PDB file of C-alpha atoms in Angstrom:
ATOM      1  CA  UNK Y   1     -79.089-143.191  16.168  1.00  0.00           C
ATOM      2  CA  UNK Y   2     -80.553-146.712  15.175  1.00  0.00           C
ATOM      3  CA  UNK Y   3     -77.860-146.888  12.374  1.00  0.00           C
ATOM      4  CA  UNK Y   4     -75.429-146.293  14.513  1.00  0.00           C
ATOM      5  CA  UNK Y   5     -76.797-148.999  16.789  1.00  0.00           C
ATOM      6  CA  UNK Y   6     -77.096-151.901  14.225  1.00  0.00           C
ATOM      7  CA  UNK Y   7     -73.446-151.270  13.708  1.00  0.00           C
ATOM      8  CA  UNK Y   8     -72.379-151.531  16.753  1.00  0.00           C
ATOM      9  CA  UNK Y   9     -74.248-154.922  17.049  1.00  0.00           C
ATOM     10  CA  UNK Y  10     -72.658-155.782  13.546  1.00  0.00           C
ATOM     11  CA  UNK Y  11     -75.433-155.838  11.371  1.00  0.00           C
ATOM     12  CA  UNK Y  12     -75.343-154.348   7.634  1.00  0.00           C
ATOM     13  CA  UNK Y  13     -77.358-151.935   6.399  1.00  0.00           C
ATOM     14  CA  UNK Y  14     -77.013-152.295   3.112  1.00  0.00           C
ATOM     15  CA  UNK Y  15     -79.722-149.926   1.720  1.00  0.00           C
ATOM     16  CA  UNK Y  16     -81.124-146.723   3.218  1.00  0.00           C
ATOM     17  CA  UNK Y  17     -83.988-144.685   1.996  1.00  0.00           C
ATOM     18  CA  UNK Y  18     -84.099-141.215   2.513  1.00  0.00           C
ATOM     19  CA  UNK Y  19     -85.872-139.388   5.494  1.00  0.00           C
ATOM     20  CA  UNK Y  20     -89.529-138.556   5.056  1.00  0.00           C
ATOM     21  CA  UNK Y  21     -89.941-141.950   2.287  1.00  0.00           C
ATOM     22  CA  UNK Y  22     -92.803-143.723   2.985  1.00  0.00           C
ATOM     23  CA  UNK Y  23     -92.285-147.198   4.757  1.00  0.00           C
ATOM     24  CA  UNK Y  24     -93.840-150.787   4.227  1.00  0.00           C
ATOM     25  CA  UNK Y  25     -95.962-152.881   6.187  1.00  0.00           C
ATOM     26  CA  UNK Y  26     -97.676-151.089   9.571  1.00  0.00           C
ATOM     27  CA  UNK Y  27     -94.797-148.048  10.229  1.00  0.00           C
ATOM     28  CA  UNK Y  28     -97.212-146.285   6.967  1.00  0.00           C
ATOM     29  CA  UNK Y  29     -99.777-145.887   8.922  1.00  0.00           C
ATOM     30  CA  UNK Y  30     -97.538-144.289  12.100  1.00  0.00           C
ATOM     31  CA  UNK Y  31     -96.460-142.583   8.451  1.00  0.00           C
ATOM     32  CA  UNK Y  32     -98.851-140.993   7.414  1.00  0.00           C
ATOM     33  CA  UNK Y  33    -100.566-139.639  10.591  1.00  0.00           C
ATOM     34  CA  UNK Y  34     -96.967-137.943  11.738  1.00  0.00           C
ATOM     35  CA  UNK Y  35     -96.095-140.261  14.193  1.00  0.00           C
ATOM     36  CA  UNK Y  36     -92.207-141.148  14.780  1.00  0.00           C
ATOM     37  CA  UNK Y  37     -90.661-144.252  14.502  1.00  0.00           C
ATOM     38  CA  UNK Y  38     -87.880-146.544  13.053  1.00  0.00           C
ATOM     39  CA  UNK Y  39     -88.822-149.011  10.485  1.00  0.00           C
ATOM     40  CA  UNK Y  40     -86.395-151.491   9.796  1.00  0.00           C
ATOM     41  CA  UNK Y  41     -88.390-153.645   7.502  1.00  0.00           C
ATOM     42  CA  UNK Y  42     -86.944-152.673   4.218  1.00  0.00           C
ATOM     43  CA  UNK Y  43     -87.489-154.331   0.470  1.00  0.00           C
ATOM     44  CA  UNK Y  44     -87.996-158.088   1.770  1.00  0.00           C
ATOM     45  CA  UNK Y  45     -90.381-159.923  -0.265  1.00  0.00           C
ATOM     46  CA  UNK Y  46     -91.070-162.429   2.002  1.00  0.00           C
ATOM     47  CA  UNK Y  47     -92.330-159.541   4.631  1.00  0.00           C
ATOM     48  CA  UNK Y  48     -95.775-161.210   6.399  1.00  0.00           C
ATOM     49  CA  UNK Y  49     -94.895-164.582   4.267  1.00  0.00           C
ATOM     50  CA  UNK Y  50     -96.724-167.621   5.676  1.00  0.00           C
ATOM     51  CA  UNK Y  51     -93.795-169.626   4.522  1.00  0.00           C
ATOM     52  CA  UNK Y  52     -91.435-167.396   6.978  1.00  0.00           C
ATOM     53  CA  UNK Y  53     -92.535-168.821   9.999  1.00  0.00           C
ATOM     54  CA  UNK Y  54     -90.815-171.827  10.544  1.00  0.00           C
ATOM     55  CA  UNK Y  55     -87.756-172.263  13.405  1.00  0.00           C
ATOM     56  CA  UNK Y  56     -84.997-172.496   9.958  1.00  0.00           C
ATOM     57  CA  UNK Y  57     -86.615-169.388   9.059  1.00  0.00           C
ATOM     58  CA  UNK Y  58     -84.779-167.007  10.723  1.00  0.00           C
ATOM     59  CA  UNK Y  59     -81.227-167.247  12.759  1.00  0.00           C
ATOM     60  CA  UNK Y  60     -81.249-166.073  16.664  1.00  0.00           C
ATOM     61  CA  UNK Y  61     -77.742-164.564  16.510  1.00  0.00           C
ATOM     62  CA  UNK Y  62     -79.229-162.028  14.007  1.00  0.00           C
ATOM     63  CA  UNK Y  63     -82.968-161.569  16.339  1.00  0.00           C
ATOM     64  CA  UNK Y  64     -80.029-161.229  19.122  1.00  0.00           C
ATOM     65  CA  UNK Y  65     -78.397-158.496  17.321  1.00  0.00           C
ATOM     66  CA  UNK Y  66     -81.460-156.372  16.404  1.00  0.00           C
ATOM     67  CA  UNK Y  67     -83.257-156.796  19.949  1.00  0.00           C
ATOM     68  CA  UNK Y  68     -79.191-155.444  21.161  1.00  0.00           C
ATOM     69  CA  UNK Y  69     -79.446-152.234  18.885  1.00  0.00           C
ATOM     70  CA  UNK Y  70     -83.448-151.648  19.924  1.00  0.00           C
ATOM     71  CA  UNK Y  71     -82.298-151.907  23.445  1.00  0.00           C
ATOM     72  CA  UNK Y  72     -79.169-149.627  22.917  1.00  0.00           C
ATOM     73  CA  UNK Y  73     -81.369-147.016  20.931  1.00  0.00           C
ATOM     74  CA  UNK Y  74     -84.529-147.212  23.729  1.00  0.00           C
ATOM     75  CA  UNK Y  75     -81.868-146.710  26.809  1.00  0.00           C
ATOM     76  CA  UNK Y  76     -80.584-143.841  25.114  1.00  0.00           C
ATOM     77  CA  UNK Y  77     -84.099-142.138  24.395  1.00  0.00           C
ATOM     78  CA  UNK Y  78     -85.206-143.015  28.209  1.00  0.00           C
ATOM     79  CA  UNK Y  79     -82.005-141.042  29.825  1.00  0.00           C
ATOM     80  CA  UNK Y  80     -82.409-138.294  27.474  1.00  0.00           C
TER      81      UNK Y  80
END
C-alpha cells in the first residue's frame, strides 16, 4: 500500500528489503516487539546526522511528497 502511494506522489523507491527484515533507527524497536508499521528510512548514512539539520538540508517538494503518500496510505486505513 505505501509503495503504491510514494508512486503515486512520484517518489522512487529504489531499494526494497524484504518483509519481516529488521529496520534502522526507532521502527526496530516497534520490530522487535511485533508491532506494525512502515519504515521508510532505508540505508542513509546521514540518518540522525547533526549536520542534516540545516534549511539546504532537505527539499520541501520531496517532505511534500512523502507527507502526500502518508496521508493517502492513513485515509485508506481509517475508511477500511
Amino acid at each position: 500500500m505505501m509503495a503504491q502511494a510514494m508512486t503515486s506522489a512520484g517518489l522512487r523507491i529504489d531499494r526494497r528489503l524484504p518483509r519481516g527484515a529488521v529496520p534502522r533507527g526507532e521502527a526496530e524497536n516497534v520490530h522487535r516487539g511485533g508491532g506494525r508499521y512502515i519504515s521508510i528510512i532505508g540505508n542513509n548514512d546521514l540518518f540522525h546526522n547533526t549536520n542534516d539539520r540545516a534549511a539546504a538540508a532537505v527539499d520541501p517538494k520531496v517532505i511534500e511528497r512523502f507527507a502526500s503518500a502518508f496521508a493517502m496510505v492513513t485515509t485508506s486505513l481509517a475508511n477500511t
